[in-house]
Each structure stands twice: as structure tokens, then as C-alpha cells.
mmCIF file with all atom_site columns, C-alpha atoms in Angstrom:
data_model
loop_
_atom_site.group_PDB
_atom_site.id
_atom_site.type_symbol
_atom_site.label_atom_id
_atom_site.label_alt_id
_atom_site.label_comp_id
_atom_site.label_asym_id
_atom_site.label_entity_id
_atom_site.label_seq_id
_atom_site.pdbx_PDB_ins_code
_atom_site.Cartn_x
_atom_site.Cartn_y
_atom_site.Cartn_z
_atom_site.occupancy
_atom_site.B_iso_or_equiv
_atom_site.pdbx_formal_charge
_atom_site.auth_seq_id
_atom_site.auth_comp_id
_atom_site.auth_asym_id
_atom_site.auth_atom_id
_atom_site.pdbx_PDB_model_num
ATOM 1   C CA . UNK P 1 1   ? -3.103  -22.159 -69.651 1.00 0.00 ? 820 UNK P CA 1
ATOM 2   C CA . UNK P 1 2   ? -4.978  -20.104 -67.051 1.00 0.00 ? 821 UNK P CA 1
ATOM 3   C CA . UNK P 1 3   ? -4.745  -16.699 -68.785 1.00 0.00 ? 822 UNK P CA 1
ATOM 4   C CA . UNK P 1 4   ? -4.919  -13.777 -66.375 1.00 0.00 ? 823 UNK P CA 1
ATOM 5   C CA . UNK P 1 5   ? -5.583  -14.649 -62.750 1.00 0.00 ? 824 UNK P CA 1
ATOM 6   C CA . UNK P 1 6   ? -6.615  -12.060 -60.179 1.00 0.00 ? 825 UNK P CA 1
ATOM 7   C CA . UNK P 1 7   ? -6.964  -12.529 -56.457 1.00 0.00 ? 826 UNK P CA 1
ATOM 8   C CA . UNK P 1 8   ? -8.959  -11.896 -54.377 1.00 0.00 ? 827 UNK P CA 1
ATOM 9   C CA . UNK P 1 9   ? -12.353 -11.695 -56.106 1.00 0.00 ? 828 UNK P CA 1
ATOM 10  C CA . UNK P 1 10  ? -13.921 -9.654  -53.314 1.00 0.00 ? 829 UNK P CA 1
ATOM 11  C CA . UNK P 1 11  ? -12.428 -7.545  -50.547 1.00 0.00 ? 830 UNK P CA 1
ATOM 12  C CA . UNK P 1 12  ? -13.724 -5.167  -47.904 1.00 0.00 ? 831 UNK P CA 1
ATOM 13  C CA . UNK P 1 13  ? -11.237 -2.769  -46.331 1.00 0.00 ? 832 UNK P CA 1
ATOM 14  C CA . UNK P 1 14  ? -11.474 -0.158  -43.648 1.00 0.00 ? 833 UNK P CA 1
ATOM 15  C CA . UNK P 1 15  ? -10.300 3.343   -44.448 1.00 0.00 ? 834 UNK P CA 1
ATOM 16  C CA . UNK P 1 16  ? -6.540  3.558   -43.952 1.00 0.00 ? 835 UNK P CA 1
ATOM 17  C CA . UNK P 1 17  ? -5.841  -0.142  -44.338 1.00 0.00 ? 836 UNK P CA 1
ATOM 18  C CA . UNK P 1 18  ? -3.399  -1.374  -46.931 1.00 0.00 ? 837 UNK P CA 1
ATOM 19  C CA . UNK P 1 19  ? -3.646  -4.337  -49.261 1.00 0.00 ? 838 UNK P CA 1
ATOM 20  C CA . UNK P 1 20  ? -2.240  -5.821  -52.432 1.00 0.00 ? 839 UNK P CA 1
ATOM 21  C CA . UNK P 1 21  ? -4.302  -7.029  -55.365 1.00 0.00 ? 840 UNK P CA 1
ATOM 22  C CA . UNK P 1 22  ? -2.539  -9.871  -57.107 1.00 0.00 ? 841 UNK P CA 1
ATOM 23  C CA . UNK P 1 23  ? -2.352  -10.407 -60.857 1.00 0.00 ? 842 UNK P CA 1
ATOM 24  C CA . UNK P 1 24  ? -0.547  -13.175 -62.714 1.00 0.00 ? 843 UNK P CA 1
ATOM 25  C CA . UNK P 1 25  ? -0.492  -14.203 -66.373 1.00 0.00 ? 844 UNK P CA 1
ATOM 26  C CA . UNK P 1 26  ? 0.966   -17.281 -68.030 1.00 0.00 ? 845 UNK P CA 1
ATOM 27  C CA . UNK P 1 27  ? 0.950   -16.106 -71.649 1.00 0.00 ? 846 UNK P CA 1
ATOM 28  C CA . UNK P 1 28  ? 4.432   -14.533 -71.589 1.00 0.00 ? 847 UNK P CA 1
ATOM 29  C CA . UNK P 1 29  ? 2.935   -11.123 -72.323 1.00 0.00 ? 848 UNK P CA 1
ATOM 30  C CA . UNK P 1 30  ? 5.242   -8.147  -71.984 1.00 0.00 ? 849 UNK P CA 1
ATOM 31  C CA . UNK P 1 31  ? 2.499   -5.615  -71.345 1.00 0.00 ? 850 UNK P CA 1
ATOM 32  C CA . UNK P 1 32  ? 0.383   -5.643  -68.183 1.00 0.00 ? 851 UNK P CA 1
ATOM 33  C CA . UNK P 1 33  ? -1.973  -3.048  -66.809 1.00 0.00 ? 852 UNK P CA 1
ATOM 34  C CA . UNK P 1 34  ? -4.447  -2.251  -64.068 1.00 0.00 ? 853 UNK P CA 1
ATOM 35  C CA . UNK P 1 35  ? -7.795  -0.554  -64.582 1.00 0.00 ? 854 UNK P CA 1
ATOM 36  C CA . UNK P 1 36  ? -10.568 0.505   -62.313 1.00 0.00 ? 855 UNK P CA 1
ATOM 37  C CA . UNK P 1 37  ? -14.157 0.369   -63.514 1.00 0.00 ? 856 UNK P CA 1
ATOM 38  C CA . UNK P 1 38  ? -16.718 2.767   -62.123 1.00 0.00 ? 857 UNK P CA 1
ATOM 39  C CA . UNK P 1 39  ? -20.308 3.273   -63.341 1.00 0.00 ? 858 UNK P CA 1
ATOM 40  C CA . UNK P 1 40  ? -20.510 5.699   -66.245 1.00 0.00 ? 859 UNK P CA 1
ATOM 41  C CA . UNK P 1 41  ? -16.736 6.127   -66.440 1.00 0.00 ? 860 UNK P CA 1
ATOM 42  C CA . UNK P 1 42  ? -15.652 3.018   -68.283 1.00 0.00 ? 861 UNK P CA 1
ATOM 43  C CA . UNK P 1 43  ? -12.249 1.593   -67.522 1.00 0.00 ? 862 UNK P CA 1
ATOM 44  C CA . UNK P 1 44  ? -9.609  4.027   -66.380 1.00 0.00 ? 863 UNK P CA 1
ATOM 45  C CA . UNK P 1 45  ? -5.967  3.093   -66.546 1.00 0.00 ? 864 UNK P CA 1
ATOM 46  C CA . UNK P 1 46  ? -4.175  3.163   -63.201 1.00 0.00 ? 865 UNK P CA 1
ATOM 47  C CA . UNK P 1 47  ? -0.669  1.881   -63.992 1.00 0.00 ? 866 UNK P CA 1
ATOM 48  C CA . UNK P 1 48  ? 0.898   -0.175  -66.698 1.00 0.00 ? 867 UNK P CA 1
ATOM 49  C CA . UNK P 1 49  ? 4.124   -2.007  -67.443 1.00 0.00 ? 868 UNK P CA 1
ATOM 50  C CA . UNK P 1 50  ? 5.807   -2.789  -70.751 1.00 0.00 ? 869 UNK P CA 1
ATOM 51  C CA . UNK P 1 51  ? 8.120   -5.374  -69.250 1.00 0.00 ? 870 UNK P CA 1
ATOM 52  C CA . UNK P 1 52  ? 9.822   -6.591  -66.113 1.00 0.00 ? 871 UNK P CA 1
ATOM 53  C CA . UNK P 1 53  ? 11.373  -3.712  -64.183 1.00 0.00 ? 872 UNK P CA 1
ATOM 54  C CA . UNK P 1 54  ? 9.420   -1.037  -66.093 1.00 0.00 ? 873 UNK P CA 1
ATOM 55  C CA . UNK P 1 55  ? 6.250   0.645   -64.876 1.00 0.00 ? 874 UNK P CA 1
ATOM 56  C CA . UNK P 1 56  ? 4.452   3.846   -65.753 1.00 0.00 ? 875 UNK P CA 1
ATOM 57  C CA . UNK P 1 57  ? 1.475   5.852   -64.618 1.00 0.00 ? 876 UNK P CA 1
ATOM 58  C CA . UNK P 1 58  ? -1.873  5.870   -66.350 1.00 0.00 ? 877 UNK P CA 1
ATOM 59  C CA . UNK P 1 59  ? -4.825  8.224   -65.977 1.00 0.00 ? 878 UNK P CA 1
ATOM 60  C CA . UNK P 1 60  ? -5.565  7.735   -62.267 1.00 0.00 ? 879 UNK P CA 1
ATOM 61  C CA . UNK P 1 61  ? -2.368  6.609   -60.478 1.00 0.00 ? 880 UNK P CA 1
ATOM 62  C CA . UNK P 1 62  ? -2.757  8.467   -57.176 1.00 0.00 ? 881 UNK P CA 1
ATOM 63  C CA . UNK P 1 63  ? -3.107  6.202   -54.172 1.00 0.00 ? 882 UNK P CA 1
ATOM 64  C CA . UNK P 1 64  ? -1.765  3.140   -55.980 1.00 0.00 ? 883 UNK P CA 1
ATOM 65  C CA . UNK P 1 65  ? 1.689   1.612   -56.369 1.00 0.00 ? 884 UNK P CA 1
ATOM 66  C CA . UNK P 1 66  ? 2.865   -1.151  -58.672 1.00 0.00 ? 885 UNK P CA 1
ATOM 67  C CA . UNK P 1 67  ? 5.995   -3.143  -59.323 1.00 0.00 ? 886 UNK P CA 1
ATOM 68  C CA . UNK P 1 68  ? 6.993   -5.651  -61.998 1.00 0.00 ? 887 UNK P CA 1
ATOM 69  C CA . UNK P 1 69  ? 9.768   -7.899  -60.774 1.00 0.00 ? 888 UNK P CA 1
ATOM 70  C CA . UNK P 1 70  ? 8.840   -10.771 -63.106 1.00 0.00 ? 889 UNK P CA 1
ATOM 71  C CA . UNK P 1 71  ? 7.125   -11.048 -66.482 1.00 0.00 ? 890 UNK P CA 1
ATOM 72  C CA . UNK P 1 72  ? 4.286   -13.042 -64.931 1.00 0.00 ? 891 UNK P CA 1
ATOM 73  C CA . UNK P 1 73  ? 3.264   -10.902 -61.946 1.00 0.00 ? 892 UNK P CA 1
ATOM 74  C CA . UNK P 1 74  ? 1.994   -7.338  -61.616 1.00 0.00 ? 893 UNK P CA 1
ATOM 75  C CA . UNK P 1 75  ? 0.625   -6.596  -58.131 1.00 0.00 ? 894 UNK P CA 1
ATOM 76  C CA . UNK P 1 76  ? -1.300  -3.428  -57.322 1.00 0.00 ? 895 UNK P CA 1
ATOM 77  C CA . UNK P 1 77  ? -0.831  -1.947  -53.855 1.00 0.00 ? 896 UNK P CA 1
ATOM 78  C CA . UNK P 1 78  ? -3.157  0.350   -51.985 1.00 0.00 ? 897 UNK P CA 1
ATOM 79  C CA . UNK P 1 79  ? -1.071  1.891   -49.216 1.00 0.00 ? 898 UNK P CA 1
ATOM 80  C CA . UNK P 1 80  ? -3.882  3.642   -47.337 1.00 0.00 ? 899 UNK P CA 1
ATOM 81  C CA . UNK P 1 81  ? -7.317  2.794   -48.653 1.00 0.00 ? 900 UNK P CA 1
ATOM 82  C CA . UNK P 1 82  ? -9.930  5.522   -49.081 1.00 0.00 ? 901 UNK P CA 1
ATOM 83  C CA . UNK P 1 83  ? -13.669 5.225   -49.822 1.00 0.00 ? 902 UNK P CA 1
ATOM 84  C CA . UNK P 1 84  ? -12.993 6.799   -53.249 1.00 0.00 ? 903 UNK P CA 1
ATOM 85  C CA . UNK P 1 85  ? -11.089 3.633   -54.117 1.00 0.00 ? 904 UNK P CA 1
ATOM 86  C CA . UNK P 1 86  ? -14.224 1.533   -53.899 1.00 0.00 ? 905 UNK P CA 1
ATOM 87  C CA . UNK P 1 87  ? -14.395 0.068   -57.385 1.00 0.00 ? 906 UNK P CA 1
ATOM 88  C CA . UNK P 1 88  ? -13.984 -3.015  -59.516 1.00 0.00 ? 907 UNK P CA 1
ATOM 89  C CA . UNK P 1 89  ? -10.368 -3.563  -60.483 1.00 0.00 ? 908 UNK P CA 1
ATOM 90  C CA . UNK P 1 90  ? -9.286  -5.402  -63.604 1.00 0.00 ? 909 UNK P CA 1
ATOM 91  C CA . UNK P 1 91  ? -5.837  -6.581  -64.525 1.00 0.00 ? 910 UNK P CA 1
ATOM 92  C CA . UNK P 1 92  ? -5.031  -7.107  -68.200 1.00 0.00 ? 911 UNK P CA 1
ATOM 93  C CA . UNK P 1 93  ? -2.107  -8.375  -70.244 1.00 0.00 ? 912 UNK P CA 1
ATOM 94  C CA . UNK P 1 94  ? -1.127  -8.338  -73.893 1.00 0.00 ? 913 UNK P CA 1
ATOM 95  C CA . UNK P 1 95  ? 1.758   -8.414  -76.308 1.00 0.00 ? 914 UNK P CA 1
ATOM 96  C CA . UNK P 1 96  ? 3.375   -5.020  -76.708 1.00 0.00 ? 915 UNK P CA 1
ATOM 97  C CA . UNK P 1 97  ? 3.695   -4.971  -80.471 1.00 0.00 ? 916 UNK P CA 1
ATOM 98  C CA . UNK P 1 98  ? 2.401   -6.591  -83.603 1.00 0.00 ? 917 UNK P CA 1
ATOM 99  C CA . UNK P 1 99  ? -1.048  -7.678  -84.653 1.00 0.00 ? 918 UNK P CA 1
ATOM 100 C CA . UNK P 1 100 ? -2.023  -9.316  -81.395 1.00 0.00 ? 919 UNK P CA 1
ATOM 101 C CA . UNK P 1 101 ? -2.042  -6.434  -78.956 1.00 0.00 ? 920 UNK P CA 1
ATOM 102 C CA . UNK P 1 102 ? -5.546  -7.053  -77.664 1.00 0.00 ? 921 UNK P CA 1
ATOM 103 C CA . UNK P 1 103 ? -5.826  -7.150  -73.896 1.00 0.00 ? 922 UNK P CA 1
ATOM 104 C CA . UNK P 1 104 ? -6.808  -10.269 -72.000 1.00 0.00 ? 923 UNK P CA 1
ATOM 105 C CA . UNK P 1 105 ? -8.596  -9.516  -68.765 1.00 0.00 ? 924 UNK P CA 1
ATOM 106 C CA . UNK P 1 106 ? -8.779  -11.156 -65.398 1.00 0.00 ? 925 UNK P CA 1
ATOM 107 C CA . UNK P 1 107 ? -12.097 -11.798 -63.677 1.00 0.00 ? 926 UNK P CA 1
ATOM 108 C CA . UNK P 1 108 ? -11.862 -8.631  -61.591 1.00 0.00 ? 927 UNK P CA 1
ATOM 109 C CA . UNK P 1 109 ? -11.638 -7.732  -57.908 1.00 0.00 ? 928 UNK P CA 1
ATOM 110 C CA . UNK P 1 110 ? -14.573 -5.981  -56.314 1.00 0.00 ? 929 UNK P CA 1
ATOM 111 C CA . UNK P 1 111 ? -13.158 -3.741  -53.583 1.00 0.00 ? 930 UNK P CA 1
ATOM 112 C CA . UNK P 1 112 ? -15.235 -1.901  -51.009 1.00 0.00 ? 931 UNK P CA 1
ATOM 113 C CA . UNK P 1 113 ? -13.617 0.612   -48.667 1.00 0.00 ? 932 UNK P CA 1
ATOM 114 C CA . UNK P 1 114 ? -15.721 1.536   -45.648 1.00 0.00 ? 933 UNK P CA 1
ATOM 115 C CA . UNK V 2 1   ? -2.189  9.927   -74.512 1.00 0.00 ? 225 UNK V CA 1
ATOM 116 C CA . UNK V 2 2   ? -5.229  9.009   -76.519 1.00 0.00 ? 226 UNK V CA 1
ATOM 117 C CA . UNK V 2 3   ? -8.758  9.576   -75.272 1.00 0.00 ? 227 UNK V CA 1
ATOM 118 C CA . UNK V 2 4   ? -11.825 7.707   -76.478 1.00 0.00 ? 228 UNK V CA 1
ATOM 119 C CA . UNK V 2 5   ? -15.354 9.053   -76.807 1.00 0.00 ? 229 UNK V CA 1
ATOM 120 C CA . UNK V 2 6   ? -18.408 6.849   -77.003 1.00 0.00 ? 230 UNK V CA 1
ATOM 121 C CA . UNK V 2 7   ? -21.439 8.843   -78.000 1.00 0.00 ? 231 UNK V CA 1
ATOM 122 C CA . UNK V 2 8   ? -24.212 6.747   -76.578 1.00 0.00 ? 232 UNK V CA 1
ATOM 123 C CA . UNK V 2 9   ? -24.537 6.056   -72.890 1.00 0.00 ? 233 UNK V CA 1
ATOM 124 C CA . UNK V 2 10  ? -27.532 3.733   -73.032 1.00 0.00 ? 234 UNK V CA 1
ATOM 125 C CA . UNK V 2 11  ? -29.187 2.291   -76.118 1.00 0.00 ? 235 UNK V CA 1
ATOM 126 C CA . UNK V 2 12  ? -32.472 0.395   -76.002 1.00 0.00 ? 236 UNK V CA 1
ATOM 127 C CA . UNK V 2 13  ? -33.514 -1.663  -79.017 1.00 0.00 ? 237 UNK V CA 1
ATOM 128 C CA . UNK V 2 14  ? -36.017 -4.322  -79.876 1.00 0.00 ? 238 UNK V CA 1
ATOM 129 C CA . UNK V 2 15  ? -34.849 -7.675  -81.174 1.00 0.00 ? 239 UNK V CA 1
ATOM 130 C CA . UNK V 2 16  ? -34.014 -7.652  -84.896 1.00 0.00 ? 240 UNK V CA 1
ATOM 131 C CA . UNK V 2 17  ? -33.304 -3.923  -84.906 1.00 0.00 ? 241 UNK V CA 1
ATOM 132 C CA . UNK V 2 18  ? -30.028 -2.708  -86.356 1.00 0.00 ? 242 UNK V CA 1
ATOM 133 C CA . UNK V 2 19  ? -27.299 -1.382  -84.097 1.00 0.00 ? 243 UNK V CA 1
ATOM 134 C CA . UNK V 2 20  ? -24.633 1.246   -84.539 1.00 0.00 ? 244 UNK V CA 1
ATOM 135 C CA . UNK V 2 21  ? -22.500 2.459   -81.642 1.00 0.00 ? 245 UNK V CA 1
ATOM 136 C CA . UNK V 2 22  ? -20.216 5.410   -82.153 1.00 0.00 ? 246 UNK V CA 1
ATOM 137 C CA . UNK V 2 23  ? -16.582 5.633   -81.121 1.00 0.00 ? 247 UNK V CA 1
ATOM 138 C CA . UNK V 2 24  ? -14.039 8.377   -81.752 1.00 0.00 ? 248 UNK V CA 1
ATOM 139 C CA . UNK V 2 25  ? -10.451 8.639   -80.614 1.00 0.00 ? 249 UNK V CA 1
ATOM 140 C CA . UNK V 2 26  ? -8.516  11.813  -80.133 1.00 0.00 ? 250 UNK V CA 1
ATOM 141 C CA . UNK V 2 27  ? -5.681  11.897  -82.654 1.00 0.00 ? 251 UNK V CA 1
ATOM 142 C CA . UNK V 2 28  ? -4.104  10.069  -85.547 1.00 0.00 ? 252 UNK V CA 1
ATOM 143 C CA . UNK V 2 29  ? -0.975  8.055   -85.994 1.00 0.00 ? 253 UNK V CA 1
ATOM 144 C CA . UNK V 2 30  ? -0.585  4.326   -85.820 1.00 0.00 ? 254 UNK V CA 1
ATOM 145 C CA . UNK V 2 31  ? -3.162  2.939   -83.444 1.00 0.00 ? 255 UNK V CA 1
ATOM 146 C CA . UNK V 2 32  ? -4.822  -0.378  -82.823 1.00 0.00 ? 256 UNK V CA 1
ATOM 147 C CA . UNK V 2 33  ? -8.571  -0.213  -82.257 1.00 0.00 ? 257 UNK V CA 1
ATOM 148 C CA . UNK V 2 34  ? -10.790 -2.618  -80.363 1.00 0.00 ? 258 UNK V CA 1
ATOM 149 C CA . UNK V 2 35  ? -14.336 -3.264  -79.302 1.00 0.00 ? 259 UNK V CA 1
ATOM 150 C CA . UNK V 2 36  ? -14.925 -5.254  -76.142 1.00 0.00 ? 260 UNK V CA 1
ATOM 151 C CA . UNK V 2 37  ? -18.131 -6.577  -74.646 1.00 0.00 ? 261 UNK V CA 1
ATOM 152 C CA . UNK V 2 38  ? -18.902 -7.073  -70.980 1.00 0.00 ? 262 UNK V CA 1
ATOM 153 C CA . UNK V 2 39  ? -21.848 -9.256  -70.050 1.00 0.00 ? 263 UNK V CA 1
ATOM 154 C CA . UNK V 2 40  ? -23.357 -8.668  -66.605 1.00 0.00 ? 264 UNK V CA 1
ATOM 155 C CA . UNK V 2 41  ? -21.010 -9.764  -63.853 1.00 0.00 ? 265 UNK V CA 1
ATOM 156 C CA . UNK V 2 42  ? -18.256 -10.801 -66.221 1.00 0.00 ? 266 UNK V CA 1
ATOM 157 C CA . UNK V 2 43  ? -14.942 -9.453  -67.417 1.00 0.00 ? 267 UNK V CA 1
ATOM 158 C CA . UNK V 2 44  ? -14.332 -7.829  -70.793 1.00 0.00 ? 268 UNK V CA 1
ATOM 159 C CA . UNK V 2 45  ? -14.100 -10.023 -73.860 1.00 0.00 ? 269 UNK V CA 1
ATOM 160 C CA . UNK V 2 46  ? -12.795 -9.039  -77.282 1.00 0.00 ? 270 UNK V CA 1
ATOM 161 C CA . UNK V 2 47  ? -15.411 -8.584  -80.028 1.00 0.00 ? 271 UNK V CA 1
ATOM 162 C CA . UNK V 2 48  ? -13.142 -7.421  -82.814 1.00 0.00 ? 272 UNK V CA 1
ATOM 163 C CA . UNK V 2 49  ? -9.998  -5.471  -83.543 1.00 0.00 ? 273 UNK V CA 1
ATOM 164 C CA . UNK V 2 50  ? -8.415  -3.343  -86.233 1.00 0.00 ? 274 UNK V CA 1
ATOM 165 C CA . UNK V 2 51  ? -4.696  -3.377  -86.787 1.00 0.00 ? 275 UNK V CA 1
ATOM 166 C CA . UNK V 2 52  ? -4.210  -2.510  -90.465 1.00 0.00 ? 276 UNK V CA 1
ATOM 167 C CA . UNK V 2 53  ? -5.563  -3.313  -93.921 1.00 0.00 ? 277 UNK V CA 1
ATOM 168 C CA . UNK V 2 54  ? -9.271  -3.573  -94.718 1.00 0.00 ? 278 UNK V CA 1
ATOM 169 C CA . UNK V 2 55  ? -11.009 -0.878  -92.667 1.00 0.00 ? 279 UNK V CA 1
ATOM 170 C CA . UNK V 2 56  ? -14.142 -3.010  -92.346 1.00 0.00 ? 280 UNK V CA 1
ATOM 171 C CA . UNK V 2 57  ? -13.470 -5.672  -89.768 1.00 0.00 ? 281 UNK V CA 1
ATOM 172 C CA . UNK V 2 58  ? -15.697 -8.523  -88.768 1.00 0.00 ? 282 UNK V CA 1
ATOM 173 C CA . UNK V 2 59  ? -15.820 -9.949  -85.302 1.00 0.00 ? 283 UNK V CA 1
ATOM 174 C CA . UNK V 2 60  ? -17.633 -12.577 -83.348 1.00 0.00 ? 284 UNK V CA 1
ATOM 175 C CA . UNK V 2 61  ? -21.419 -12.921 -83.009 1.00 0.00 ? 285 UNK V CA 1
ATOM 176 C CA . UNK V 2 62  ? -22.140 -11.003 -86.231 1.00 0.00 ? 286 UNK V CA 1
ATOM 177 C CA . UNK V 2 63  ? -20.566 -7.719  -85.141 1.00 0.00 ? 287 UNK V CA 1
ATOM 178 C CA . UNK V 2 64  ? -18.510 -5.576  -87.474 1.00 0.00 ? 288 UNK V CA 1
ATOM 179 C CA . UNK V 2 65  ? -16.787 -2.211  -87.253 1.00 0.00 ? 289 UNK V CA 1
ATOM 180 C CA . UNK V 2 66  ? -15.551 0.329   -89.739 1.00 0.00 ? 290 UNK V CA 1
ATOM 181 C CA . UNK V 2 67  ? -12.367 2.310   -89.287 1.00 0.00 ? 291 UNK V CA 1
ATOM 182 C CA . UNK V 2 68  ? -12.574 5.770   -90.863 1.00 0.00 ? 292 UNK V CA 1
ATOM 183 C CA . UNK V 2 69  ? -9.166  7.360   -90.499 1.00 0.00 ? 293 UNK V CA 1
ATOM 184 C CA . UNK V 2 70  ? -10.237 10.849  -91.574 1.00 0.00 ? 294 UNK V CA 1
ATOM 185 C CA . UNK V 2 71  ? -12.874 10.929  -88.857 1.00 0.00 ? 295 UNK V CA 1
ATOM 186 C CA . UNK V 2 72  ? -10.835 9.163   -86.158 1.00 0.00 ? 296 UNK V CA 1
ATOM 187 C CA . UNK V 2 73  ? -13.803 6.848   -85.821 1.00 0.00 ? 297 UNK V CA 1
ATOM 188 C CA . UNK V 2 74  ? -14.351 3.141   -85.286 1.00 0.00 ? 298 UNK V CA 1
ATOM 189 C CA . UNK V 2 75  ? -18.096 2.543   -85.104 1.00 0.00 ? 299 UNK V CA 1
ATOM 190 C CA . UNK V 2 76  ? -19.557 -0.819  -84.172 1.00 0.00 ? 300 UNK V CA 1
ATOM 191 C CA . UNK V 2 77  ? -22.482 -2.267  -86.110 1.00 0.00 ? 301 UNK V CA 1
ATOM 192 C CA . UNK V 2 78  ? -24.740 -5.288  -86.125 1.00 0.00 ? 302 UNK V CA 1
ATOM 193 C CA . UNK V 2 79  ? -27.565 -5.699  -88.645 1.00 0.00 ? 303 UNK V CA 1
ATOM 194 C CA . UNK V 2 80  ? -29.957 -7.526  -86.319 1.00 0.00 ? 304 UNK V CA 1
ATOM 195 C CA . UNK V 2 81  ? -29.544 -7.619  -82.554 1.00 0.00 ? 305 UNK V CA 1
ATOM 196 C CA . UNK V 2 82  ? -30.653 -10.410 -80.272 1.00 0.00 ? 306 UNK V CA 1
ATOM 197 C CA . UNK V 2 83  ? -31.762 -10.386 -76.658 1.00 0.00 ? 307 UNK V CA 1
ATOM 198 C CA . UNK V 2 84  ? -28.458 -12.094 -75.795 1.00 0.00 ? 308 UNK V CA 1
ATOM 199 C CA . UNK V 2 85  ? -26.568 -9.010  -77.029 1.00 0.00 ? 309 UNK V CA 1
ATOM 200 C CA . UNK V 2 86  ? -27.682 -7.143  -73.916 1.00 0.00 ? 310 UNK V CA 1
ATOM 201 C CA . UNK V 2 87  ? -24.370 -6.059  -72.408 1.00 0.00 ? 311 UNK V CA 1
ATOM 202 C CA . UNK V 2 88  ? -22.018 -3.127  -72.073 1.00 0.00 ? 312 UNK V CA 1
ATOM 203 C CA . UNK V 2 89  ? -19.768 -2.318  -75.029 1.00 0.00 ? 313 UNK V CA 1
ATOM 204 C CA . UNK V 2 90  ? -16.431 -0.594  -74.790 1.00 0.00 ? 314 UNK V CA 1
ATOM 205 C CA . UNK V 2 91  ? -14.312 0.930   -77.507 1.00 0.00 ? 315 UNK V CA 1
ATOM 206 C CA . UNK V 2 92  ? -10.554 1.018   -76.891 1.00 0.00 ? 316 UNK V CA 1
ATOM 207 C CA . UNK V 2 93  ? -7.501  2.445   -78.608 1.00 0.00 ? 317 UNK V CA 1
ATOM 208 C CA . UNK V 2 94  ? -3.969  1.152   -78.239 1.00 0.00 ? 318 UNK V CA 1
ATOM 209 C CA . UNK V 2 95  ? -1.127  3.625   -78.599 1.00 0.00 ? 319 UNK V CA 1
ATOM 210 C CA . UNK V 2 96  ? 1.635   3.469   -75.990 1.00 0.00 ? 320 UNK V CA 1
ATOM 211 C CA . UNK V 2 97  ? -0.993  2.179   -73.607 1.00 0.00 ? 321 UNK V CA 1
ATOM 212 C CA . UNK V 2 98  ? -4.613  1.093   -73.965 1.00 0.00 ? 322 UNK V CA 1
ATOM 213 C CA . UNK V 2 99  ? -7.415  3.553   -73.201 1.00 0.00 ? 323 UNK V CA 1
ATOM 214 C CA . UNK V 2 100 ? -11.121 2.808   -73.044 1.00 0.00 ? 324 UNK V CA 1
ATOM 215 C CA . UNK V 2 101 ? -14.254 4.792   -73.639 1.00 0.00 ? 325 UNK V CA 1
ATOM 216 C CA . UNK V 2 102 ? -16.906 5.203   -70.965 1.00 0.00 ? 326 UNK V CA 1
ATOM 217 C CA . UNK V 2 103 ? -18.947 2.367   -72.442 1.00 0.00 ? 327 UNK V CA 1
ATOM 218 C CA . UNK V 2 104 ? -22.402 2.021   -73.978 1.00 0.00 ? 328 UNK V CA 1
ATOM 219 C CA . UNK V 2 105 ? -25.014 -0.054  -72.239 1.00 0.00 ? 329 UNK V CA 1
ATOM 220 C CA . UNK V 2 106 ? -27.160 -1.934  -74.735 1.00 0.00 ? 330 UNK V CA 1
ATOM 221 C CA . UNK V 2 107 ? -30.529 -3.294  -73.695 1.00 0.00 ? 331 UNK V CA 1
ATOM 222 C CA . UNK V 2 108 ? -32.332 -5.492  -76.209 1.00 0.00 ? 332 UNK V CA 1
ATOM 223 C CA . UNK V 2 109 ? -36.004 -6.033  -75.514 1.00 0.00 ? 333 UNK V CA 1
ATOM 224 C CA . UNK V 2 110 ? -37.393 -9.449  -76.524 1.00 0.00 ? 334 UNK V CA 1
#
């Protein structure tokens, strides 16, 4: 049981490049989400999904796309990276309902856009 | 969507001092409340959660939190902090999605 796995751990991009941050969970959680963490701003929700085939926008969705073709995977795509997207990105998963809705987090991806 | 306010940006305490970190969320209804801790260079880990029932919840490492519905608050407490509690603490509320506060950095001086 690996939990939530994010790849890569570190990435440097040039402005305008595209890339996909990978996230996979093996806990059969319906709910998955992406956050970015910036100093003094906590974690801000980018996109989330309540199940395969369903995604929705969070607080800061601009510049990011997501898809959820399977329960396990929830990739985050940057189509044209900008320096403002330099951040640490965390993927999280949880059950959608009931008493166990706490989020389990991946180890994070530190992204630098130059 | 909910928003979460954490009142303290940076708290500095000496070992054995008592801790209380404030957290307020924006509106009522059925919500799940959480406190997470992030040690330097690591991902967030759950400290405790409130779902329903007893508004005083106990978590790991001697932390507890009290849910006060009338104040939309969920403050975190610990009677006696240790140097190893140095970390960043995040309050979160779960409604349709999960939103986090800006975090409180706790520094405990030995």
C-alpha cells in the first residue's frame, strides 16, 4: 500500500514549456485534488475530482488542466509554464463521504519555472 | 466555498509553554474540520479531525482541538510544547472540497 505517489519530486521548466505532474493513489479513494503551496499563503486548491470522469475547479485553476480517466490517477497539466507557477505542488486523496474524509498527501513536487 | 482564517502567522514559544492556535471558517452547515502538521521538508500529516459528536477532539502527540459551532472556530491546543513540535500547522475545512488556512509557523525554543 503506497498511499499517494507523486512524480517527479523536482522539476525545472523554461517559460512556455509544458509538463504533466503525475499523481496516483492505491486506496480506492473517490476524491482527489491538487494544491499549490506558496510561502504565507498556505495550500490553495487548484482542481479537484469527486470520481472518475468528474473534475472541478478550485481557487486557482488558471493555467492548469486536469483529467480523471481512472479512480487511481489524477494528472495535473501545465500547458505553458509561467514563472508565477513556481511552487510546491501537492496531490491529495480521500473518501468523499463519511467519517474518514481526511486527505492523504503525496510527498510533493517542487517546480521551478525560469 | 468555505474559507479558513488562521490568526497567527508565526508563534514562538519556549519548551513547556502552552499553545493555542486559532482557526475560523466562514460559514456553518455540515463540515468536517482538520488540523494538519507539516515538518520541514515533508508533506502534510493529519493531527486530528472533527466529524461529529464531542466537540473536544484529541489527536496525536498530545494535541487537542475544540469545535465551537457558534463561533465557527476550531482552535488547536497543547498544554506543553516540545522542541520537536516546531513545524507549520494548517487548519482545514471540508465541505464540497477541502480548503486550508494560510498556516501558522510554530517555533519552539529549547
